[in-house]
Amino acid sequence: MIKAKGVSVRFGRKWVLEDIDIQLERGEFVVIAGNNGAGKSTLLRTLMGIITPGKGEITFESGITKKKIGFISDKYSLYENFTIKQGIDFHSRVYGVKEFDDRLLRHLDLDENQKIKTLSVGERVLFLFSLIMSQKPGIILIDEILHAIDPFLRDLFLEYLLEVIERYNSTVISVNHVFSEIETIPNRLLIMENGRFILNETTEALKEKVKKIETREEIGGEIPILYKKEVLDYKEYYVYPFDEGMRKSYDYRYIDLNLTEIIKSFIGGYYVKKRISRGS
Amino acid sequence: MLRKEFHEVLKQSLFYLAVVLAIPLAITLIYKEVDSYFDSLFVMLQFSMLLFSGFMGVSLFLSDKNQGAEDYMLSLPYSRLRLAAMKLLPRLAVSAVIYLFFVVLYLWYGRSVILDYGFISTSVFYWLLFFFGVSFSAASDGYMKTIGFALLGLLSMVLLVFLLPKAVILLKGGSPSIFPFKMDAIPIPHLSLSVFLLLPLPYFISFILAFKKWGYYSKANYNREYFKFFIPIMAVVFVVSTVILSILAGAENKQNYYLTSKNYLLKTDFYSAKLMAEGGEVKLRYPHGSIRPIYDDVKYTYFTDSGRDNEYLKLLRIDQDKFEVEMLYEKQTTLQPNWFYKNNIYFFETKIVVHENTDDSQLSAFVFIDTESKAIKRIQTRNILPGNYHNPHIFGANRAPGSGKISWLIYSEWSDRYPLLKMWEDGKIEDLGILSGSWPYYINGILIYTFEKEIILGKIGEKGFEILQKAPLEKGIDFSAARVYRYSRFDFNPISTKEIIFSKTRYEKKDIRIEYSRFDMETLQFIPIDRLTGKRSLNLLVTPSGAVYGIESRREGDITKTQDTRRYLDKIYRIEGEKVTLIKEFPKSKVMQPGDDFWLSSYGAVLKQDNQVSVYAFPDLNELKFN
Amino acid sequence: MCEVKMFRLNIDPASAVPVYKQAVQAIKAEILSGRLKDGDQLPPIRELAKVIKLHPNTVAKIYSTLEEEGFIESKLGSGNWVKYKNKKIDQLRKMLIEDEFRGFMDRLMGLGATKTEIKEMVEKYLIGEQQ
């Protein structure tokens, strides 16, 4: 379990996270999405303890110490001057890892004496993940790494991630831009905008609450529209929150959406709001 | 983590040591002088170790940043405090080792080399740079900026070092100099300098407290937190240090007392002066200590203020009716004692001329100030004292019969003699050609001096000096017993008296016996004053009204240690011709303690003993209450 | 000797039907088709999760649902096994056929086919089949 209450983070004068309240149970797989600059990476870093919140507090269930939390980011590096072996030794010593699981590393065919700074981004990410695996983590925080690694490594990563989840019932919080491979995995979606959460729902519930309407008609205020898109000569309306009653009242074809589409509609809505507030 | 830090730091120190040991070696090989190896090693070490300690201080987090691992470091399962400690410990250890190396080298070989800024200053700066480096190690990214911050921090602390004594002076009612980087001296024991070591603490403590909240992304956050802690902590430390120093300075703060012509008590200490009326009410405060009252007339108390370090000279007076201080004269120079001459104050300005072995004061100008109009007239003396005559003093004034021109009589010093001179109003100086064996007097219009074994009396006329009479100088006569006349008024008619009182010291085996005699100006005879004869020596005090008092006092304690000596006033007699009357016998102190003292003015006596101050006014020495 | 049978499932991520339900249906279809037989061992949760890219908890839910509905049996320590009664299969077959039928009808009507057209087409088809 990981719980954040009233967490706010300020950089200089600007509050980049405001009043963050979440509670996640063990074994949840959460995706955090949002426009660039919404504060997603900052939130992850704050949960990890890299950034100290100006207000609020973060608690973990008993038994989860910092040693049981793993953090991966494409910008994240260990000590670059370390060799792979030194990195493994250091991390193992610090996190109390008795036996390092090198299966993932063997896929990469690296020399244990080469320095970390010689690794590509993808190799670094997988190296870091294998370190985390050995921690037997209760919580894994993933920060936008999927687009930085090639499809083969991505697949490999996912396999081992699922294994770790199954073994240790880890909670995963993932900040993502690309979802295709993991469409069906997350059980909860959080969307951030300007440092706050604007959405916190299970994916199951969202699938029922977000629908798309394709039509040539203009739809007025009777149906709650998240986002509107003009495609050729017809329009796409993304509806939220949808309820079954609307099928009877408004005779449109309501199309089901996958996770990626749902996220896009929320973010699209943000950019529309931004345009409107700028008066263009 | 600790292991990694030690490895890194050890590598850096070994590199440093290699450079420090190798460069002097190269120099020695080039110049082929084996002796010079240790010389150049020592210089190299002294210069470079400050850079080393500063580098060790600022580099706490910079290597992590340069390896791109700051996030990783902050995500490790250590509390921030433990992280800081693990980074601090190896650097502290290594700095201590290098410092020890310096100490050993200094003790073994520490003679004066090209740059000898002293063991203490090198040590102080070495550790200061380390701790300031550490205190600012989190303030910025990049070596240059961090070092810049640390140096700024150090500079701010230096400023506070200057401000601390100023705060103490303010607290004590004095007025410190405004210029921030001028050190105002305060009297404190040397050990109290350790109070200044409190000043770097807030910088370090704020670092510890702020680092607990530091985030990688925002130096602004960190620096804001730093100031939030720093300002109150430093305020507290500064106030506490000021208070501690004030208390310590209090022990060394000597007070002096002076009773004025209107029977006000002037109390001065290092910092300020207060004028109190009977009953204890403070009527006036003057925010400088170290002032010297020189004379009172009916209305004013005149005093000089030459600053705590003799950096300036001011002549001022207190109006005893309006309780105001008025400045009459101000200059950057030293002052000779002043004399009053009707409405004017006269004094010499002197220049200190630095000779090879001694400093000498030479006449530079003669100034007189009219005390009614406050007009200042200044005569530049043509500095024509013959070489080797130095430290001139006025001892009398003379109006030439006939022309009516005023001249002043001056004695100066030369070897163990006192050459006599005359100065006219236009600044011209005449050597009278007289070498007196002791301080001369000008009384009743007659010049009195000694030469070989005779007392010589004469007149100063138009044609020069005319000897009138000679008298034998009895062995043992202390011709200077009557010197108190020197500090009283000179009128146009010089001091007129029928007699001068001298003392004679006779040694009988191990005993000292002191005899007082009156020297009759008409018969030129010494007439003993039996009543005063005894073992005790008396000082004589002559008041403006002409009354003569004999002061019996004693000194206790080790004379060589000025802090230890205590002075006590025992008795005061009134001497009128043959008649000697005991006016007052003062109560003895119950417990003798350092700081016991007494002060005499023409208007009374002030005693301090048993932590009590008691004041007695002439002529009857009745006690005045100032509490 | 029983071996672990792996299989592919077609999950539509967009569908409003929850993923686990879709998977349960798909596995039931595998059983019906005979590709999964009584006594076959199902893949361990971890392996199935990796292959079909589902959260292990979801896979666990799939297996527990199947067990509840009587299609599989979980043996502690050794995994999950297909085990069903024939009566169950008949019920299932009927249910699935009805589901497919409804879905089929929805899709046709979505394309604008009228009830008459559909009836005609069905009869034509069935006659064709008989021949």
Tab-separated table of N, CA and C in Angstrom, chain A residues 27 29 155 158-159 162-163 165-167 181 183-185 204 207 211 256-258, chain C residues 11 13-16 18-20 45-46 49-50 52-58 61:
chain	number	residue	atom	x	y	z
A	27	GLY	N	-0.358	-4.707	-5.330
A	27	GLY	CA	-0.690	-5.448	-6.540
A	27	GLY	C	-1.371	-4.618	-7.611
A	29	PHE	N	-1.733	-1.981	-10.649
A	29	PHE	CA	-0.855	-1.526	-11.718
A	29	PHE	C	-1.470	-0.245	-12.231
A	155	ASP	N	9.783	-5.900	-24.983
A	155	ASP	CA	9.098	-7.162	-24.725
A	155	ASP	C	9.734	-7.909	-23.575
A	158	LEU	N	8.996	-6.299	-20.307
A	158	LEU	CA	7.644	-6.571	-19.864
A	158	LEU	C	7.510	-7.967	-19.261
A	159	GLU	N	8.165	-8.922	-19.906
A	159	GLU	CA	8.102	-10.289	-19.388
A	159	GLU	C	8.620	-10.353	-17.962
A	162	LEU	N	6.318	-8.620	-15.439
A	162	LEU	CA	5.170	-9.429	-15.047
A	162	LEU	C	5.582	-10.536	-14.073
A	163	GLU	N	6.763	-11.063	-14.314
A	163	GLU	CA	7.225	-12.106	-13.390
A	163	GLU	C	7.427	-11.538	-11.997
A	165	ILE	N	6.012	-8.941	-10.741
A	165	ILE	CA	4.705	-8.619	-10.144
A	165	ILE	C	4.060	-9.852	-9.543
A	166	GLU	N	4.175	-10.937	-10.287
A	166	GLU	CA	3.521	-12.168	-9.822
A	166	GLU	C	4.202	-12.713	-8.584
A	167	ARG	N	5.525	-12.612	-8.589
A	167	ARG	CA	6.272	-13.172	-7.458
A	167	ARG	C	6.087	-12.403	-6.182
A	181	GLU	N	1.718	-2.007	-25.964
A	181	GLU	CA	1.978	-3.333	-25.393
A	181	GLU	C	1.270	-3.593	-24.092
A	183	GLU	N	-1.647	-2.293	-22.984
A	183	GLU	CA	-3.064	-1.890	-22.984
A	183	GLU	C	-3.885	-2.582	-21.933
A	184	THR	N	-3.673	-3.885	-21.841
A	184	THR	CA	-4.589	-4.672	-21.023
A	184	THR	C	-4.083	-4.905	-19.607
A	185	ILE	N	-2.961	-4.344	-19.302
A	185	ILE	CA	-2.399	-4.667	-17.984
A	185	ILE	C	-2.845	-3.743	-16.848
A	204	GLU	N	-11.476	-0.660	-15.778
A	204	GLU	CA	-12.750	-1.339	-16.033
A	204	GLU	C	-13.899	-0.351	-16.064
A	207	LYS	N	-13.788	2.048	-19.122
A	207	LYS	CA	-14.241	1.512	-20.409
A	207	LYS	C	-15.726	1.682	-20.571
A	211	LYS	N	-17.003	6.844	-24.106
A	211	LYS	CA	-17.414	6.328	-25.409
A	211	LYS	C	-17.188	7.385	-26.461
A	256	ASP	N	-16.933	1.783	-28.358
A	256	ASP	CA	-16.035	1.490	-27.225
A	256	ASP	C	-14.615	1.934	-27.553
A	257	LEU	N	-13.893	2.290	-26.513
A	257	LEU	CA	-12.521	2.767	-26.699
A	257	LEU	C	-11.532	1.933	-25.910
A	258	ASN	N	-10.300	1.873	-26.433
A	258	ASN	CA	-9.260	1.234	-25.630
A	258	ASN	C	-8.558	2.286	-24.775
C	11	ILE	N	-8.082	-10.832	-27.365
C	11	ILE	CA	-8.716	-9.894	-26.448
C	11	ILE	C	-8.858	-8.560	-27.167
C	13	PRO	N	-9.029	-4.889	-26.639
C	13	PRO	CA	-8.799	-3.960	-25.533
C	13	PRO	C	-9.834	-2.844	-25.465
C	14	ALA	N	-10.488	-2.599	-26.599
C	14	ALA	CA	-11.444	-1.501	-26.601
C	14	ALA	C	-12.794	-1.925	-26.042
C	15	SER	N	-13.088	-3.181	-26.152
C	15	SER	CA	-14.427	-3.627	-25.784
C	15	SER	C	-14.770	-3.260	-24.357
C	16	ALA	N	-16.075	-2.971	-24.202
C	16	ALA	CA	-16.535	-2.628	-22.854
C	16	ALA	C	-16.611	-3.848	-21.970
C	18	PRO	N	-15.147	-6.474	-19.786
C	18	PRO	CA	-13.857	-6.512	-19.099
C	18	PRO	C	-12.966	-7.610	-19.667
C	19	VAL	N	-11.675	-7.333	-19.623
C	19	VAL	CA	-10.676	-8.210	-20.227
C	19	VAL	C	-10.778	-9.626	-19.676
C	20	TYR	N	-10.949	-9.733	-18.388
C	20	TYR	CA	-10.936	-11.073	-17.802
C	20	TYR	C	-12.137	-11.895	-18.289
C	45	ILE	N	0.147	-19.135	-13.892
C	45	ILE	CA	-0.304	-17.751	-14.010
C	45	ILE	C	0.778	-16.861	-14.624
C	46	ARG	N	1.985	-17.045	-14.119
C	46	ARG	CA	3.075	-16.201	-14.571
C	46	ARG	C	3.286	-16.330	-16.079
C	49	ALA	N	0.356	-14.923	-18.158
C	49	ALA	CA	0.392	-13.454	-18.106
C	49	ALA	C	1.391	-12.909	-19.109
C	50	LYS	N	2.569	-13.539	-19.173
C	50	LYS	CA	3.608	-13.047	-20.081
C	50	LYS	C	3.180	-13.191	-21.538
C	52	ILE	N	0.078	-13.573	-22.961
C	52	ILE	CA	-1.046	-12.782	-23.473
C	52	ILE	C	-1.044	-11.347	-22.950
C	53	LYS	N	0.030	-11.007	-22.291
C	53	LYS	CA	0.208	-9.636	-21.811
C	53	LYS	C	-0.949	-9.190	-20.931
C	54	LEU	N	-1.158	-9.948	-19.870
C	54	LEU	CA	-2.152	-9.552	-18.899
C	54	LEU	C	-1.505	-9.475	-17.528
C	55	HIS	N	-2.124	-8.705	-16.645
C	55	HIS	CA	-1.652	-8.619	-15.277
C	55	HIS	C	-1.866	-9.952	-14.582
C	56	PRO	N	-0.887	-10.440	-13.865
C	56	PRO	CA	-1.035	-11.724	-13.177
C	56	PRO	C	-2.301	-11.812	-12.330
C	57	ASN	N	-2.680	-10.690	-11.707
C	57	ASN	CA	-3.914	-10.726	-10.912
C	57	ASN	C	-5.123	-11.007	-11.790
C	58	THR	N	-5.070	-10.444	-13.015
C	58	THR	CA	-6.161	-10.718	-13.947
C	58	THR	C	-6.212	-12.193	-14.289
C	61	LYS	N	-7.662	-14.084	-11.625
C	61	LYS	CA	-9.114	-13.922	-11.607
C	61	LYS	C	-9.779	-14.802	-12.665
